[in-house]
JSON list of C-alpha atoms in Angstrom, two decimals:
[
{"chain": "A", "resi": 350, "resn": "LEU", "atom": "CA", "xyz": [15.85, 36.86, -26.96]},
{"chain": "A", "resi": 351, "resn": "ILE", "atom": "CA", "xyz": [15.09, 38.43, -30.31]},
{"chain": "A", "resi": 352, "resn": "ASP", "atom": "CA", "xyz": [13.50, 41.77, -31.10]},
{"chain": "A", "resi": 353, "resn": "VAL", "atom": "CA", "xyz": [10.60, 40.88, -33.38]},
{"chain": "A", "resi": 354, "resn": "ALA", "atom": "CA", "xyz": [10.62, 44.14, -35.36]},
{"chain": "A", "resi": 355, "resn": "THR", "atom": "CA", "xyz": [14.35, 44.20, -36.22]},
{"chain": "A", "resi": 356, "resn": "ARG", "atom": "CA", "xyz": [15.21, 40.49, -35.74]},
{"chain": "A", "resi": 357, "resn": "ALA", "atom": "CA", "xyz": [18.21, 41.64, -33.67]},
{"chain": "A", "resi": 358, "resn": "ILE", "atom": "CA", "xyz": [19.42, 39.22, -31.02]},
{"chain": "A", "resi": 359, "resn": "LEU", "atom": "CA", "xyz": [19.17, 41.08, -27.71]},
{"chain": "A", "resi": 360, "resn": "GLY", "atom": "CA", "xyz": [20.63, 38.41, -25.46]},
{"chain": "A", "resi": 361, "resn": "TYR", "atom": "CA", "xyz": [20.96, 34.68, -24.94]},
{"chain": "A", "resi": 362, "resn": "TYR", "atom": "CA", "xyz": [21.71, 31.98, -22.40]},
{"chain": "A", "resi": 363, "resn": "LEU", "atom": "CA", "xyz": [22.81, 28.48, -23.32]},
{"chain": "A", "resi": 364, "resn": "THR", "atom": "CA", "xyz": [21.37, 25.53, -21.42]},
{"chain": "A", "resi": 365, "resn": "LEU", "atom": "CA", "xyz": [22.02, 21.87, -22.06]},
{"chain": "A", "resi": 366, "resn": "SER", "atom": "CA", "xyz": [18.66, 20.78, -20.66]},
{"chain": "A", "resi": 367, "resn": "GLU", "atom": "CA", "xyz": [15.91, 19.42, -22.88]},
{"chain": "A", "resi": 368, "resn": "GLU", "atom": "CA", "xyz": [13.58, 22.19, -21.74]},
{"chain": "A", "resi": 369, "resn": "CYS", "atom": "CA", "xyz": [14.47, 25.67, -20.51]},
{"chain": "A", "resi": 370, "resn": "SER", "atom": "CA", "xyz": [13.67, 26.48, -16.90]},
{"chain": "A", "resi": 371, "resn": "ALA", "atom": "CA", "xyz": [12.46, 29.68, -15.28]},
{"chain": "A", "resi": 372, "resn": "ASP", "atom": "CA", "xyz": [16.07, 30.39, -14.21]},
{"chain": "A", "resi": 373, "resn": "ASP", "atom": "CA", "xyz": [17.24, 29.97, -17.80]},
{"chain": "A", "resi": 374, "resn": "VAL", "atom": "CA", "xyz": [14.66, 32.50, -18.98]},
{"chain": "A", "resi": 375, "resn": "LEU", "atom": "CA", "xyz": [15.71, 35.01, -16.32]},
{"chain": "A", "resi": 376, "resn": "LYS", "atom": "CA", "xyz": [19.40, 34.58, -17.15]},
{"chain": "A", "resi": 377, "resn": "ALA", "atom": "CA", "xyz": [18.69, 35.22, -20.84]},
{"chain": "A", "resi": 378, "resn": "CYS", "atom": "CA", "xyz": [16.68, 38.31, -19.90]},
{"chain": "A", "resi": 379, "resn": "ARG", "atom": "CA", "xyz": [19.51, 39.57, -17.70]},
{"chain": "A", "resi": 380, "resn": "ASN", "atom": "CA", "xyz": [21.95, 39.05, -20.58]},
{"chain": "A", "resi": 381, "resn": "ALA", "atom": "CA", "xyz": [19.65, 41.07, -22.84]},
{"chain": "A", "resi": 382, "resn": "LEU", "atom": "CA", "xyz": [19.53, 43.98, -20.39]},
{"chain": "A", "resi": 383, "resn": "VAL", "atom": "CA", "xyz": [23.00, 44.21, -18.82]},
{"chain": "A", "resi": 384, "resn": "PRO", "atom": "CA", "xyz": [25.97, 45.01, -21.06]},
{"chain": "A", "resi": 385, "resn": "ALA", "atom": "CA", "xyz": [28.67, 42.36, -21.14]},
{"chain": "A", "resi": 386, "resn": "PRO", "atom": "CA", "xyz": [32.27, 42.92, -22.15]},
{"chain": "A", "resi": 387, "resn": "VAL", "atom": "CA", "xyz": [33.39, 41.61, -25.53]},
{"chain": "A", "resi": 388, "resn": "ARG", "atom": "CA", "xyz": [35.13, 38.29, -24.98]},
{"chain": "A", "resi": 389, "resn": "GLN", "atom": "CA", "xyz": [38.79, 38.06, -25.89]},
{"chain": "A", "resi": 390, "resn": "LEU", "atom": "CA", "xyz": [39.33, 35.30, -28.43]},
{"chain": "A", "resi": 391, "resn": "LYS", "atom": "CA", "xyz": [42.27, 33.00, -27.70]},
{"chain": "A", "resi": 392, "resn": "ASN", "atom": "CA", "xyz": [42.83, 31.90, -31.28]},
{"chain": "A", "resi": 393, "resn": "PRO", "atom": "CA", "xyz": [44.71, 34.68, -33.12]},
{"chain": "A", "resi": 394, "resn": "ARG", "atom": "CA", "xyz": [43.17, 33.63, -36.44]},
{"chain": "A", "resi": 395, "resn": "LEU", "atom": "CA", "xyz": [39.67, 34.39, -35.16]},
{"chain": "A", "resi": 396, "resn": "HIS", "atom": "CA", "xyz": [38.34, 37.91, -34.81]},
{"chain": "A", "resi": 397, "resn": "TYR", "atom": "CA", "xyz": [35.11, 39.79, -34.40]},
{"chain": "A", "resi": 398, "resn": "ASP", "atom": "CA", "xyz": [33.78, 41.84, -37.29]},
{"chain": "A", "resi": 399, "resn": "PRO", "atom": "CA", "xyz": [34.40, 45.49, -36.30]},
{"chain": "A", "resi": 400, "resn": "ALA", "atom": "CA", "xyz": [30.84, 46.39, -37.34]},
{"chain": "A", "resi": 401, "resn": "GLY", "atom": "CA", "xyz": [29.32, 43.40, -35.53]},
{"chain": "A", "resi": 402, "resn": "GLY", "atom": "CA", "xyz": [28.29, 42.68, -31.98]},
{"chain": "A", "resi": 403, "resn": "MET", "atom": "CA", "xyz": [25.22, 42.65, -29.83]},
{"chain": "A", "resi": 404, "resn": "PRO", "atom": "CA", "xyz": [23.00, 45.74, -30.23]},
{"chain": "A", "resi": 405, "resn": "MET", "atom": "CA", "xyz": [23.96, 47.19, -26.84]},
{"chain": "A", "resi": 406, "resn": "GLN", "atom": "CA", "xyz": [27.68, 46.84, -27.68]},
{"chain": "A", "resi": 407, "resn": "THR", "atom": "CA", "xyz": [27.18, 48.71, -30.95]},
{"chain": "A", "resi": 408, "resn": "PHE", "atom": "CA", "xyz": [24.73, 51.24, -29.47]},
{"chain": "A", "resi": 409, "resn": "PRO", "atom": "CA", "xyz": [25.56, 51.77, -25.75]},
{"chain": "A", "resi": 410, "resn": "GLN", "atom": "CA", "xyz": [22.34, 53.77, -25.23]},
{"chain": "A", "resi": 411, "resn": "LEU", "atom": "CA", "xyz": [20.45, 50.46, -25.57]},
{"chain": "A", "resi": 412, "resn": "SER", "atom": "CA", "xyz": [22.01, 49.14, -22.33]},
{"chain": "A", "resi": 413, "resn": "TYR", "atom": "CA", "xyz": [19.32, 48.45, -19.72]},
{"chain": "A", "resi": 414, "resn": "ALA", "atom": "CA", "xyz": [16.57, 49.16, -22.29]},
{"chain": "A", "resi": 415, "resn": "GLY", "atom": "CA", "xyz": [13.54, 47.02, -21.53]},
{"chain": "A", "resi": 416, "resn": "TRP", "atom": "CA", "xyz": [10.73, 45.67, -23.66]},
{"chain": "A", "resi": 417, "resn": "SER", "atom": "CA", "xyz": [6.98, 45.43, -23.35]},
{"chain": "A", "resi": 418, "resn": "GLU", "atom": "CA", "xyz": [6.26, 41.83, -24.31]},
{"chain": "A", "resi": 419, "resn": "VAL", "atom": "CA", "xyz": [7.96, 38.44, -23.84]},
{"chain": "A", "resi": 420, "resn": "LEU", "atom": "CA", "xyz": [7.25, 35.41, -26.00]},
{"chain": "A", "resi": 421, "resn": "ILE", "atom": "CA", "xyz": [9.26, 32.20, -25.95]},
{"chain": "A", "resi": 422, "resn": "ASP", "atom": "CA", "xyz": [8.60, 29.62, -28.64]},
{"chain": "A", "resi": 423, "resn": "ASN", "atom": "CA", "xyz": [7.78, 26.08, -27.56]},
{"chain": "A", "resi": 424, "resn": "SER", "atom": "CA", "xyz": [8.21, 26.80, -23.88]},
{"chain": "A", "resi": 425, "resn": "LEU", "atom": "CA", "xyz": [5.99, 27.70, -20.95]},
{"chain": "A", "resi": 426, "resn": "ALA", "atom": "CA", "xyz": [8.82, 28.68, -18.57]},
{"chain": "A", "resi": 427, "resn": "HIS", "atom": "CA", "xyz": [8.18, 32.39, -19.14]},
{"chain": "A", "resi": 428, "resn": "LEU", "atom": "CA", "xyz": [4.60, 31.94, -17.88]},
{"chain": "A", "resi": 429, "resn": "SER", "atom": "CA", "xyz": [5.80, 30.91, -14.42]},
{"chain": "A", "resi": 430, "resn": "PRO", "atom": "CA", "xyz": [4.52, 33.30, -11.72]},
{"chain": "A", "resi": 431, "resn": "PHE", "atom": "CA", "xyz": [8.10, 33.70, -10.46]},
{"chain": "A", "resi": 432, "resn": "VAL", "atom": "CA", "xyz": [9.37, 34.79, -13.90]},
{"chain": "A", "resi": 433, "resn": "ARG", "atom": "CA", "xyz": [6.41, 37.09, -14.50]},
{"chain": "A", "resi": 434, "resn": "GLN", "atom": "CA", "xyz": [6.84, 38.80, -11.11]},
{"chain": "A", "resi": 435, "resn": "LYS", "atom": "CA", "xyz": [10.60, 39.16, -11.55]},
{"chain": "A", "resi": 436, "resn": "LEU", "atom": "CA", "xyz": [10.24, 40.65, -15.03]},
{"chain": "A", "resi": 437, "resn": "ARG", "atom": "CA", "xyz": [7.48, 43.01, -13.89]},
{"chain": "A", "resi": 438, "resn": "THR", "atom": "CA", "xyz": [9.62, 44.38, -11.09]},
{"chain": "A", "resi": 439, "resn": "THR", "atom": "CA", "xyz": [12.88, 44.64, -13.05]},
{"chain": "A", "resi": 440, "resn": "VAL", "atom": "CA", "xyz": [11.82, 45.41, -16.62]},
{"chain": "A", "resi": 441, "resn": "GLY", "atom": "CA", "xyz": [8.42, 46.89, -15.95]}
]
């Protein structure tokens, strides 16, 4: 999920299906709302940029911040009544 105004990535969910499902959309939305811990990298040569990270990791006040509009390119999964109802009740 990307904020259109800032182009910041708010959250994501990886699926290996050809088409995303309603569950995939809801999981991506959850990941955009709920803060996740920074993953520990196992390779000592890899590291995160200290100034990088998801917006809610850099600015904790953005945790659980909702949005007013959802648009998913090339998919109709977000138009499912189940997804719409779930987003209305959780995000508003």
